[in-house]
CSV table of C-alpha atoms in Angstrom, one decimal:
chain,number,residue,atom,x,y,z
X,1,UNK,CA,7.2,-28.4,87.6
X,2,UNK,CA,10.9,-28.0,88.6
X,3,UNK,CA,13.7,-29.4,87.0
X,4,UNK,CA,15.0,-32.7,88.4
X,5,UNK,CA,18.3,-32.3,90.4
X,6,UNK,CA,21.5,-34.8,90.8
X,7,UNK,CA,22.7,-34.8,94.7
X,8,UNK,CA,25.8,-36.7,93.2
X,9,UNK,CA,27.5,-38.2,90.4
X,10,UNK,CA,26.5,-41.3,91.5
X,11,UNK,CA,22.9,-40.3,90.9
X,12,UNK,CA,23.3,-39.1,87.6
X,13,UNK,CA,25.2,-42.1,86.8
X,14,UNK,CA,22.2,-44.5,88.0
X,15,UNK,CA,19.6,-42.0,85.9
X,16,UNK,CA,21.9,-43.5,83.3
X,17,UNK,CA,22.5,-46.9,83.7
X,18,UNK,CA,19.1,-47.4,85.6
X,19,UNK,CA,16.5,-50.1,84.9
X,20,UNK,CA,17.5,-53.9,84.3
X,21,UNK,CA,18.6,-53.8,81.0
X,22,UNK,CA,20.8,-50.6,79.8
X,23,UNK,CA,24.1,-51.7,82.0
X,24,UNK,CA,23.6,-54.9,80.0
X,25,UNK,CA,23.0,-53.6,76.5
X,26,UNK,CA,26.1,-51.5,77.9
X,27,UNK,CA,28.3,-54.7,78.0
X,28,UNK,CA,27.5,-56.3,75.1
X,29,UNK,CA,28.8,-53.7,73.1
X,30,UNK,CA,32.0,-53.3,74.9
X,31,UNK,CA,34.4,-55.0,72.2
X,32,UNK,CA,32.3,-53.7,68.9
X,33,UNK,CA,29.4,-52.2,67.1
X,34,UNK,CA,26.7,-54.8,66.9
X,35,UNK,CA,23.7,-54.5,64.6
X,36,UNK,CA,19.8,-55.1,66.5
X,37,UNK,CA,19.6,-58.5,66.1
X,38,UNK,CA,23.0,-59.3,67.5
X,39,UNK,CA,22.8,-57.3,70.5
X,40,UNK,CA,19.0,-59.0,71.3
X,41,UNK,CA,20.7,-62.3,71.1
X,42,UNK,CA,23.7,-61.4,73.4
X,43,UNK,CA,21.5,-59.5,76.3
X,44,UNK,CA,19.3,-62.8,76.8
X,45,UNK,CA,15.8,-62.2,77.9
X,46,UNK,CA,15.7,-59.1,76.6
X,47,UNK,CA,12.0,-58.0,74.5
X,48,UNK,CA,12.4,-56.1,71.4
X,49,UNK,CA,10.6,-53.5,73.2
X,50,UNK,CA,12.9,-52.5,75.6
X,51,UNK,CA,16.0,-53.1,74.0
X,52,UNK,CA,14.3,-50.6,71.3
X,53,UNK,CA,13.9,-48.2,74.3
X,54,UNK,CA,17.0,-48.9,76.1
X,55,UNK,CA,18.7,-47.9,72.6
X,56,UNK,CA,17.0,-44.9,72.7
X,57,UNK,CA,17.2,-43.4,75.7
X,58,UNK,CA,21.3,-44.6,75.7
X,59,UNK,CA,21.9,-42.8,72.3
X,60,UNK,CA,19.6,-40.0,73.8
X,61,UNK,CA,22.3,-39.6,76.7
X,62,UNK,CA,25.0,-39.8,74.4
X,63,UNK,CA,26.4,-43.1,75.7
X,64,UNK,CA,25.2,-44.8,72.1
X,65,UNK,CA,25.7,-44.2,68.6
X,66,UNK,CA,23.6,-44.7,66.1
X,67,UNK,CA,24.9,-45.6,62.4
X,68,UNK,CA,22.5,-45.9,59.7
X,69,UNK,CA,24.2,-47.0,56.4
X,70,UNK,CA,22.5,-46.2,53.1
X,71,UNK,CA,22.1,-49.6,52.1
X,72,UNK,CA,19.1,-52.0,50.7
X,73,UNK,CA,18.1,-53.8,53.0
X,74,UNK,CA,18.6,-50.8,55.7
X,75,UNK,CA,21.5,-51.9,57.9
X,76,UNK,CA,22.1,-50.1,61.2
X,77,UNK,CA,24.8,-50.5,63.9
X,78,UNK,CA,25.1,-49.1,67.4
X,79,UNK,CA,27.9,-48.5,69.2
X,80,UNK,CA,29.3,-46.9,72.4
X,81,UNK,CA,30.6,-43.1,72.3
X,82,UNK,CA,33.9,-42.0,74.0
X,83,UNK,CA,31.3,-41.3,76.9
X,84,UNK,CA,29.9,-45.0,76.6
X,85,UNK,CA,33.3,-45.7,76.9
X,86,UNK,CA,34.3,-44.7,79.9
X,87,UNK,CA,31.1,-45.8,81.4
X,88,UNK,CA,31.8,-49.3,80.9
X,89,UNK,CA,35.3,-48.7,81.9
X,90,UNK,CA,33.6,-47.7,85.8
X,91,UNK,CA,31.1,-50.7,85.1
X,92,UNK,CA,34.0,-53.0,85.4
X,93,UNK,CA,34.6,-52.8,89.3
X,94,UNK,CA,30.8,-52.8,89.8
X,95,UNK,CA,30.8,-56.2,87.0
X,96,UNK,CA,34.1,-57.6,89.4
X,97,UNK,CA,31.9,-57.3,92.4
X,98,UNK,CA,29.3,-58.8,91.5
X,99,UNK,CA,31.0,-61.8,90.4
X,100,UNK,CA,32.4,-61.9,93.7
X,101,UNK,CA,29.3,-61.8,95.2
X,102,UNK,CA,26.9,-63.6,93.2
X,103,UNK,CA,26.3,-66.5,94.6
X,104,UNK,CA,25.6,-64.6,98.3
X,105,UNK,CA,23.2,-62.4,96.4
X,106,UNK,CA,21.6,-65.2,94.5
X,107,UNK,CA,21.3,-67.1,97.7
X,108,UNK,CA,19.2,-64.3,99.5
X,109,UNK,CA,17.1,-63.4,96.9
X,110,UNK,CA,16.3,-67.0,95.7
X,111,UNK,CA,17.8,-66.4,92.2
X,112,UNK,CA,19.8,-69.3,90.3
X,113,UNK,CA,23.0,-67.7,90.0
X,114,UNK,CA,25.4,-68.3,86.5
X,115,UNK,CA,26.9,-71.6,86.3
X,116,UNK,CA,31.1,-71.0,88.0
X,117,UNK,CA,33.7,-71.4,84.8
């Protein structure tokens, strides 16, 4: 089998980022580190499951780090790399144009979009 191959950085940025739930997880630690718990009760919706893999495969790409302190009981805290970083940084224009055009989107596709602030 041969090796996969990026035909752009955009490709290689959506290997990344893919899936519902890793641009999300992505967000939520944009201002700190955030232990398990917290981050399942900021990306709402989210299964222990995948935010388990999502983790994973993040810290796997070096866009996550994971700290385990040496305490009883275990306490562990994730947080974005330099790389993370600057992957939310470009996540910001996508974030702004999807506000803009949520409630378009939402319309097609049936979907209640957020309540407006």
């Amino acid at each position: 089998m041969q090796p996969r191959r990026y035909n752009c950085g955009l490709d290689a940025a959506i290997d990344v980022i893919g899936g519902r739930w890793k641009s999300l997880v992505l967000w939520a630690l944009h201002e700190h580190p955030l232990r398990f718990g917290e981050l399942k009760r900021r990306v709402s919706g989210i299964s222990e499951k995948m935010l388990t893999e999502s983790l994973r495969e993040l810290e796997h790409d070096g866009i996550v780090h994971r700290e385990a302190y040496p305490e009883i009981p275990p306490r562990v805290e994730y947080s974005l790399t330099e790389r993370g970083q600057a992957l939310n940084t470009a996540l910001l224009t996508l974030g702004d144009w999807g506000e803009q055009n949520m409630h378009h989107i939402a319309e097609r596709r049936g979907v209640l979009p957020a309540p407006r602030h």
